[in-house]
Tab-separated table of C-alpha atoms in Angstrom:
chain	number	residue	atom	x	y	z
H	1	MET	CA	132.005	-106.603	293.055
H	2	SER	CA	130.526	-106.533	289.550
H	3	ASP	CA	131.115	-109.569	287.356
H	4	HIS	CA	131.747	-107.101	284.522
H	5	LEU	CA	135.201	-106.471	285.977
H	6	TYR	CA	136.194	-110.055	285.226
H	7	LEU	CA	135.137	-110.035	281.567
H	8	LYS	CA	137.632	-109.964	278.726
H	9	HIS	CA	137.545	-107.011	276.353
H	10	SER	CA	138.120	-106.780	272.629
H	11	PRO	CA	141.116	-104.673	271.545
H	12	LEU	CA	138.461	-102.437	269.936
H	13	ASN	CA	136.480	-101.962	273.148
H	14	HIS	CA	137.248	-98.227	273.345
H	15	LEU	CA	135.905	-97.730	269.812
H	16	HIS	CA	132.662	-99.493	270.650
H	17	LEU	CA	132.182	-97.257	273.675
H	18	GLU	CA	132.907	-94.168	271.560
H	19	HIS	CA	130.107	-95.273	269.225
H	20	ASN	CA	127.687	-95.638	272.147
H	21	ALA	CA	127.499	-99.413	272.002
H	22	ARG	CA	125.390	-101.164	274.586
H	23	MET	CA	127.704	-103.854	275.920
H	24	THR	CA	126.704	-107.341	277.016
H	25	ALA	CA	128.407	-110.358	278.579
H	26	PHE	CA	128.970	-113.268	276.194
H	27	THR	CA	131.106	-116.359	276.927
H	28	GLY	CA	133.270	-114.409	279.336
H	29	TRP	CA	133.632	-111.319	277.139
H	30	SER	CA	132.157	-107.828	277.209
H	31	LEU	CA	130.935	-107.289	273.636
H	32	PRO	CA	128.637	-104.893	271.744
H	33	LEU	CA	125.004	-106.006	271.798
H	34	HIS	CA	123.939	-103.130	269.545
H	35	TYR	CA	124.725	-99.496	268.763
H	36	GLY	CA	121.139	-98.298	269.006
H	37	SER	CA	118.773	-100.865	267.478
H	38	ILE	CA	119.140	-104.601	266.832
H	39	ILE	CA	116.370	-104.508	264.222
H	40	ALA	CA	117.941	-101.563	262.364
H	41	GLU	CA	121.338	-103.286	262.316
H	42	HIS	CA	119.765	-106.540	261.151
H	43	ASN	CA	117.910	-104.856	258.283
H	44	TYR	CA	120.930	-102.792	257.268
H	45	THR	CA	123.017	-105.956	257.006
H	46	ARG	CA	120.420	-107.545	254.745
H	47	LYS	CA	120.194	-104.511	252.418
H	48	ALA	CA	123.701	-102.964	252.593
H	49	ALA	CA	126.623	-104.061	254.798
H	50	SER	CA	127.625	-104.157	258.456
H	51	ILE	CA	130.868	-104.709	260.302
H	52	PHE	CA	131.018	-106.987	263.341
H	53	ASP	CA	133.875	-107.191	265.826
H	54	ILE	CA	134.267	-110.935	266.411
H	55	SER	CA	137.655	-110.781	268.112
H	56	HIS	CA	136.429	-113.094	270.861
H	57	MET	CA	136.664	-116.008	268.421
H	58	GLY	CA	139.782	-118.163	268.542
H	59	GLU	CA	142.449	-118.844	265.945
H	60	ILE	CA	144.860	-121.772	266.235
H	61	ILE	CA	147.670	-122.471	263.748
H	62	ILE	CA	148.666	-126.087	263.094
H	63	GLU	CA	151.776	-126.665	261.024
H	64	GLY	CA	154.035	-129.658	260.519
H	65	SER	CA	155.035	-132.568	258.340
H	66	THR	CA	152.154	-134.784	259.503
H	67	ALA	CA	149.557	-132.044	260.034
H	68	GLU	CA	147.264	-133.121	257.194
H	69	GLU	CA	147.158	-136.778	258.143
H	70	GLU	CA	146.725	-136.213	261.866
H	71	LEU	CA	144.218	-133.357	261.583
H	72	ASN	CA	142.131	-135.531	259.286
H	73	ARG	CA	141.478	-137.822	262.266
H	74	LEU	CA	140.202	-134.874	264.315
H	75	PHE	CA	137.964	-133.178	261.740
H	76	THR	CA	134.718	-134.555	260.305
H	77	ARG	CA	135.452	-133.242	256.799
H	78	ASP	CA	138.065	-134.796	254.521
H	79	ILE	CA	140.979	-132.391	254.803
H	80	LYS	CA	142.707	-133.991	251.815
H	81	GLN	CA	139.879	-132.661	249.644
H	82	ILE	CA	140.308	-129.039	250.803
H	83	PRO	CA	142.269	-127.045	248.198
H	84	VAL	CA	145.011	-124.633	249.249
H	85	ASN	CA	143.550	-121.183	250.050
H	86	SER	CA	140.189	-122.742	250.879
H	87	CYS	CA	138.347	-123.485	254.115
H	88	ARG	CA	135.585	-125.802	255.278
H	89	TYR	CA	133.062	-125.932	258.125
H	90	GLY	CA	132.939	-129.084	260.245
H	91	PHE	CA	133.317	-130.555	263.726
H	92	MET	CA	135.749	-132.014	266.201
H	93	LEU	CA	134.092	-134.839	268.124
H	94	ASN	CA	134.975	-136.737	271.269
H	95	ASN	CA	135.048	-140.532	271.446
H	96	ASP	CA	131.317	-140.572	272.270
H	97	GLY	CA	130.450	-138.788	269.026
H	98	PHE	CA	129.464	-135.515	270.685
H	99	THR	CA	130.672	-132.087	269.653
H	100	ILE	CA	133.851	-130.679	271.145
H	101	ASP	CA	133.408	-127.712	268.825
H	102	ASP	CA	132.196	-126.621	265.419
H	103	LEU	CA	134.838	-124.722	263.512
H	104	ILE	CA	136.146	-123.593	260.147
H	105	LEU	CA	139.473	-125.093	259.058
H	106	TYR	CA	141.650	-123.027	256.696
H	107	ARG	CA	144.318	-124.638	254.496
H	108	PHE	CA	147.389	-122.516	253.645
H	109	SER	CA	149.586	-125.259	252.212
H	110	SER	CA	150.134	-129.007	252.308
H	111	ASN	CA	151.221	-128.796	255.940
H	112	LYS	CA	149.836	-125.526	257.377
H	113	PHE	CA	146.277	-124.977	258.659
H	114	MET	CA	144.303	-122.578	260.854
H	115	ALA	CA	141.341	-123.623	262.989
H	116	VAL	CA	138.849	-120.835	263.751
H	117	VAL	CA	137.006	-121.905	266.891
H	118	ASN	CA	134.346	-120.652	269.284
H	119	SER	CA	135.384	-118.310	272.084
H	120	SER	CA	134.004	-120.583	274.793
H	121	ARG	CA	136.073	-123.513	273.477
H	122	ILE	CA	139.481	-121.970	272.737
H	123	ASP	CA	141.336	-123.533	275.662
H	124	GLU	CA	139.605	-126.906	275.318
H	125	ASP	CA	140.222	-127.042	271.562
H	126	PHE	CA	143.859	-126.076	271.987
H	127	GLU	CA	144.420	-128.814	274.561
H	128	TRP	CA	142.553	-131.354	272.407
H	129	LEU	CA	144.780	-130.534	269.441
H	130	LEU	CA	147.942	-130.711	271.541
H	131	SER	CA	146.969	-134.069	273.018
H	132	ASN	CA	146.070	-135.608	269.651
H	133	LEU	CA	148.819	-134.258	267.399
H	134	SER	CA	152.375	-135.568	267.459
H	135	SER	CA	155.476	-133.527	268.239
H	136	GLU	CA	156.103	-133.337	264.490
H	137	ASN	CA	153.619	-130.448	264.453
H	138	ASN	CA	153.529	-127.000	266.001
H	139	VAL	CA	150.219	-125.891	267.517
H	140	ILE	CA	150.089	-122.141	268.227
H	141	ASN	CA	147.176	-120.223	269.729
H	142	ILE	CA	147.217	-116.789	268.050
H	143	SER	CA	143.823	-115.666	269.385
H	144	ASP	CA	145.184	-112.879	271.581
H	145	ASP	CA	147.210	-111.511	268.672
H	146	THR	CA	144.316	-111.417	266.223
H	147	VAL	CA	141.410	-109.064	265.623
H	148	LYS	CA	138.598	-110.664	263.620
H	149	LEU	CA	136.257	-108.368	261.688
H	150	ASP	CA	133.262	-109.653	259.728
H	151	LEU	CA	131.927	-107.621	256.798
H	152	GLN	CA	128.460	-108.935	255.946
H	153	GLY	CA	125.827	-107.832	253.457
H	154	PRO	CA	125.379	-107.331	249.703
H	155	ASP	CA	127.538	-104.186	249.703
H	156	SER	CA	130.430	-105.819	251.563
H	157	ILE	CA	132.263	-106.501	248.299
H	158	LYS	CA	132.220	-102.784	247.500
H	159	ALA	CA	133.547	-101.967	250.945
H	160	VAL	CA	136.484	-104.401	250.961
H	161	SER	CA	137.399	-103.511	247.374
H	162	GLN	CA	137.397	-99.830	248.290
H	163	ILE	CA	139.492	-100.143	251.448
H	164	PHE	CA	142.025	-102.546	249.969
H	165	GLU	CA	141.913	-100.922	246.500
H	166	SER	CA	141.601	-104.311	244.858
H	167	LYS	CA	139.161	-105.736	242.327
H	168	ASP	CA	140.612	-109.218	242.795
H	169	LEU	CA	138.488	-109.723	245.919
H	170	GLN	CA	135.392	-109.786	243.709
H	171	ASP	CA	136.670	-113.051	242.222
H	172	LEU	CA	137.192	-114.687	245.617
H	173	MET	CA	134.938	-117.740	245.745
H	174	ARG	CA	132.765	-118.752	248.685
H	175	PHE	CA	134.837	-120.597	251.314
H	176	SER	CA	138.120	-119.489	249.790
H	177	PHE	CA	140.598	-116.940	251.104
H	178	THR	CA	143.559	-114.794	250.182
H	179	GLU	CA	146.408	-113.099	252.048
H	180	ILE	CA	147.363	-109.472	251.488
H	181	ASP	CA	149.703	-106.877	252.947
H	182	TYR	CA	148.071	-103.638	254.002
H	183	GLU	CA	150.292	-100.825	255.283
H	184	SER	CA	152.881	-103.378	256.455
H	185	PHE	CA	150.226	-105.543	258.150
H	186	HIS	CA	149.564	-109.090	256.949
H	187	ILE	CA	145.827	-109.806	256.642
H	188	ILE	CA	143.801	-112.916	255.794
H	189	ILE	CA	140.521	-112.297	253.953
H	190	SER	CA	138.016	-115.121	253.447
H	191	ARG	CA	134.671	-115.096	251.675
H	192	THR	CA	132.753	-116.535	254.580
H	193	GLY	CA	130.319	-115.382	257.239
H	194	TYR	CA	127.523	-116.188	259.653
H	195	THR	CA	124.578	-114.209	258.285
H	196	GLY	CA	123.587	-115.930	255.047
H	197	GLU	CA	124.596	-112.818	253.111
H	198	ASP	CA	127.604	-112.313	250.884
H	199	GLY	CA	130.490	-111.293	253.071
H	200	PHE	CA	134.054	-111.520	254.268
H	201	GLU	CA	135.906	-112.405	257.437
H	202	LEU	CA	139.155	-110.569	258.106
H	203	TYR	CA	141.953	-111.804	260.364
H	204	ILE	CA	144.081	-108.829	261.304
H	205	PRO	CA	147.098	-108.242	263.582
H	206	VAL	CA	145.821	-106.702	266.792
H	207	GLU	CA	147.816	-103.509	266.120
H	208	ALA	CA	145.820	-102.813	262.944
H	209	GLY	CA	142.344	-103.827	264.107
H	210	GLY	CA	141.171	-100.394	265.231
H	211	LEU	CA	142.632	-98.727	262.163
H	212	LEU	CA	140.676	-100.926	259.771
H	213	TRP	CA	137.443	-100.890	261.807
H	214	THR	CA	137.508	-97.080	261.752
H	215	ARG	CA	138.346	-96.841	258.056
H	216	PHE	CA	135.481	-99.107	257.079
H	217	ILE	CA	133.010	-97.057	259.098
H	218	GLU	CA	134.321	-93.651	258.008
H	219	ASN	CA	135.051	-94.365	254.336
H	220	THR	CA	132.464	-96.900	253.144
H	221	VAL	CA	128.735	-97.597	253.449
H	222	VAL	CA	129.452	-100.055	256.256
H	223	LYS	CA	127.900	-99.469	259.689
H	224	PRO	CA	128.744	-101.240	262.969
H	225	ALA	CA	126.481	-104.030	264.214
H	226	GLY	CA	126.477	-106.037	267.436
H	227	LEU	CA	125.790	-109.530	268.699
H	228	GLY	CA	122.030	-108.988	268.750
H	229	ALA	CA	121.823	-108.619	264.977
H	230	ARG	CA	124.402	-111.350	264.471
H	231	ASP	CA	122.157	-113.737	266.404
H	232	SER	CA	118.934	-112.838	264.586
H	233	LEU	CA	120.700	-112.958	261.212
H	234	ARG	CA	122.081	-116.436	261.804
H	235	LEU	CA	118.761	-117.692	263.152
H	236	GLU	CA	116.847	-116.514	260.080
H	237	LYS	CA	119.139	-118.844	258.107
H	238	GLY	CA	118.946	-121.614	260.701
H	239	TYR	CA	122.654	-121.611	261.545
H	240	SER	CA	123.676	-123.427	264.727
H	241	LEU	CA	125.425	-121.828	267.693
H	242	TYR	CA	127.734	-123.822	269.941
H	243	GLY	CA	126.310	-124.222	273.426
H	244	HIS	CA	122.794	-124.064	271.976
H	245	GLU	CA	122.344	-126.388	268.963
H	246	LEU	CA	125.701	-128.144	269.420
H	247	SER	CA	127.498	-129.188	272.593
H	248	LEU	CA	129.215	-132.006	274.444
H	249	LYS	CA	125.713	-133.466	274.767
H	250	ILE	CA	124.548	-132.808	271.186
H	251	SER	CA	126.153	-134.566	268.220
H	252	PRO	CA	125.930	-133.553	264.541
H	253	SER	CA	123.256	-136.240	264.244
H	254	GLU	CA	120.972	-134.594	266.828
H	255	ALA	CA	121.846	-131.189	265.356
H	256	ASN	CA	120.663	-132.363	261.925
H	257	LEU	CA	124.070	-131.431	260.474
H	258	MET	CA	125.338	-134.737	259.140
H	259	HIS	CA	125.933	-133.150	255.721
H	260	PHE	CA	129.063	-131.649	257.319
H	261	VAL	CA	130.365	-135.104	258.221
H	262	ASP	CA	132.262	-137.330	255.782
H	263	MET	CA	131.383	-140.847	256.876
H	264	GLU	CA	133.644	-142.303	254.159
H	265	LYS	CA	136.774	-141.508	256.154
H	266	ASP	CA	137.977	-142.275	259.667
H	267	PHE	CA	137.844	-139.715	262.487
H	268	ILE	CA	137.644	-139.668	266.262
H	269	GLY	CA	134.041	-140.266	267.288
H	270	LYS	CA	133.009	-141.947	264.027
H	271	LYS	CA	132.040	-145.282	265.589
H	272	ALA	CA	129.853	-143.652	268.233
H	273	LEU	CA	128.314	-141.296	265.676
H	274	THR	CA	127.602	-144.249	263.381
H	275	ASP	CA	125.807	-145.987	266.245
H	276	ILE	CA	123.688	-142.867	266.869
H	277	GLU	CA	122.820	-142.649	263.174
H	278	ASN	CA	121.990	-146.340	262.871
H	279	LYS	CA	119.772	-146.255	265.943
H	280	GLY	CA	118.386	-142.859	265.092
H	281	PRO	CA	118.836	-139.918	267.485
H	282	ASP	CA	116.259	-139.691	270.251
H	283	VAL	CA	116.051	-135.906	269.828
H	284	ILE	CA	116.791	-133.583	266.931
H	285	ILE	CA	117.155	-129.854	266.332
H	286	THR	CA	113.970	-128.563	264.713
H	287	PRO	CA	112.931	-125.102	263.452
H	288	PHE	CA	109.698	-123.462	264.543
H	289	ILE	CA	107.862	-120.233	263.805
H	290	CYS	CA	105.557	-118.455	266.230
H	291	GLU	CA	102.053	-117.233	265.428
H	292	GLY	CA	102.974	-113.597	265.947
H	293	ARG	CA	105.686	-111.228	267.113
H	294	GLN	CA	105.970	-112.789	270.554
H	295	THR	CA	109.107	-114.916	270.732
H	296	ALA	CA	109.960	-118.138	272.530
H	297	ARG	CA	113.433	-117.732	274.029
H	298	ASP	CA	116.114	-120.206	275.093
H	299	ASP	CA	114.950	-122.909	277.532
H	300	TYR	CA	111.234	-122.469	276.891
H	301	GLU	CA	109.632	-125.904	277.084
H	302	ILE	CA	107.761	-127.222	274.062
H	303	TYR	CA	104.461	-129.050	274.315
H	304	LEU	CA	102.325	-130.931	271.845
H	305	ASP	CA	98.890	-130.861	273.417
H	306	LYS	CA	99.794	-131.680	277.041
H	307	ARG	CA	102.895	-133.734	276.262
H	308	ARG	CA	106.322	-132.136	276.748
H	309	ILE	CA	108.312	-132.945	273.599
H	310	GLY	CA	111.324	-130.632	273.746
H	311	ILE	CA	113.063	-127.413	274.681
H	312	VAL	CA	113.978	-124.226	272.808
H	313	THR	CA	117.725	-123.915	272.122
H	314	SER	CA	117.592	-120.507	270.351
H	315	GLY	CA	114.822	-118.013	269.727
H	316	CYS	CA	114.472	-114.444	268.483
H	317	PHE	CA	112.215	-112.005	266.687
H	318	SER	CA	112.759	-112.118	262.913
H	319	PRO	CA	112.892	-108.562	261.526
H	320	VAL	CA	112.270	-109.899	258.003
H	321	LEU	CA	109.314	-112.168	258.825
H	322	LYS	CA	108.097	-109.977	261.706
H	323	ARG	CA	107.373	-113.126	263.702
H	324	GLY	CA	109.122	-115.069	266.413
H	325	ILE	CA	111.360	-117.876	265.140
H	326	GLY	CA	113.618	-120.410	266.778
H	327	LEU	CA	115.318	-123.774	266.957
H	328	ALA	CA	114.391	-126.472	269.440
H	329	LEU	CA	115.627	-129.879	270.532
H	330	ILE	CA	112.563	-132.096	270.265
H	331	ASP	CA	111.604	-135.734	270.407
H	332	ARG	CA	112.546	-137.190	267.015
H	333	ARG	CA	109.150	-138.822	266.622
H	334	TYR	CA	107.705	-135.357	265.988
H	335	TYR	CA	110.463	-134.076	263.717
H	336	ASP	CA	109.510	-132.619	260.343
H	337	LYS	CA	105.819	-132.992	261.025
H	338	ASN	CA	103.164	-130.391	260.287
H	339	LEU	CA	102.472	-129.824	263.956
H	340	ASN	CA	101.130	-126.988	266.028
H	341	ILE	CA	103.081	-126.672	269.277
H	342	THR	CA	103.113	-124.499	272.365
H	343	CYS	CA	106.250	-122.897	273.818
H	344	VAL	CA	105.920	-122.402	277.568
H	345	ASN	CA	107.938	-120.496	280.160
H	346	GLU	CA	106.293	-120.095	283.561
H	347	ASP	CA	103.076	-118.157	282.818
H	348	ILE	CA	103.990	-117.370	279.184
H	349	SER	CA	102.447	-119.544	276.472
H	350	ILE	CA	103.248	-118.993	272.769
H	351	LYS	CA	101.623	-120.842	269.890
H	352	ALA	CA	103.957	-121.994	267.113
H	353	GLU	CA	104.303	-124.540	264.337
H	354	ILE	CA	107.130	-126.712	263.047
H	355	ALA	CA	108.855	-124.981	260.114
H	356	ARG	CA	111.526	-125.619	257.491
H	357	LEU	CA	114.938	-124.007	257.038
H	358	PRO	CA	115.975	-121.482	256.080
H	359	PHE	CA	113.325	-119.193	257.496
H	360	VAL	CA	114.262	-116.511	254.928
C-alpha cells in the first residue's frame, strides 16, 4: 500500500490539486512542491509576490499568570524584552544544549504567547512545554485549527493591503504583528517570513483558509508557490532548516546561530551550551558555492584534498546566482577559510569553495 495514504493533508489540499500542484511528502505531510516550475516560482517571489501554504507548521498557545517567567527558562531569547504585538526567533534546548526546535515566539500580552514550531516537532514541543510549565498556565495546541499562509515578495504589502482594505499594514514593523477581523474571522498578521524578502505570515481559522488563499490568487498579483521555491529562497539567504542545520545533535553553537541566544539570562541547556562555546564546537555549519550549475545535495560528503571534512546538510540550485549553493557541517578547523572543496556522492564529484552568507 502506498505511503502516500498515510500522509496528512493541508485543509487547502483540494485547491492545490485544482491548480495542478505536484505534491511531495514532507515531514509526514503531502504538500505542494511546485505548480509548474520551482525556478519560475522562486524568481516571481523575488520580483513580485507569492503565496505559500504552510499549514503543516504548528501553533501552540501558552497563557497563564506565570507564563512569562517560566517560558523565559525554555527560550534562548529574553522574553521580558519582547514588546506586546512583537515576536522573536530563537530556540528551545535540551539539558545537553542541543536543539529541541527553532521557533518564533509571539507575545500578545503580559501573560499570553504563541509558539510557532516546525511540523516535525509539534508533538515533542507540546510535551516539552507541558512538562516544563506549571499548572498555572494553559498550553493549547491549535495547529489543527489553523491555516498558515505566507505572503512573500516586494509586492506582498500591496496584496495584503488590497485584500484587507487597510493601509495600516504598511506601518507594521519587521517582527511585529497585528490582529484583525475579516468577515467574522479572527486573523493574526505578522511581518515575518522565510525568504529574505518583505512579507507577511497569516494565521487563519481553518474555515477561512481556502477563502483567503483563493482571493489572494484571483484578486492580486500573488501567485502560488511550493516547497521547492521556499527551500531555494531560504538557502539563498542562508536560513537554517530544522532536521538539516539544527537538530537534537546540532546546537546553536554548531549551527553558527549564537546571535539568537541571550547568554545573559538563564535557560535550560545554558550550562551545556556554555561548555560547547568555551571549548569551541568540533563542527560548524558553513556555506559553500559550487563551480557551476551542478548542485551538491543533502548528505554529499565534503573533502579537502583527500581528507573528509564534513557533510552537506542542505543544497540547491540558486536561480539568482545560477550556481549550486549549500550549507554543510564541517570540521571547525576549516571554517571561514578560503578553501576549495569537493562534494562527493558515489560517482558524482562537484568542485566548490567556502562562501559567506547571505549568498544573495
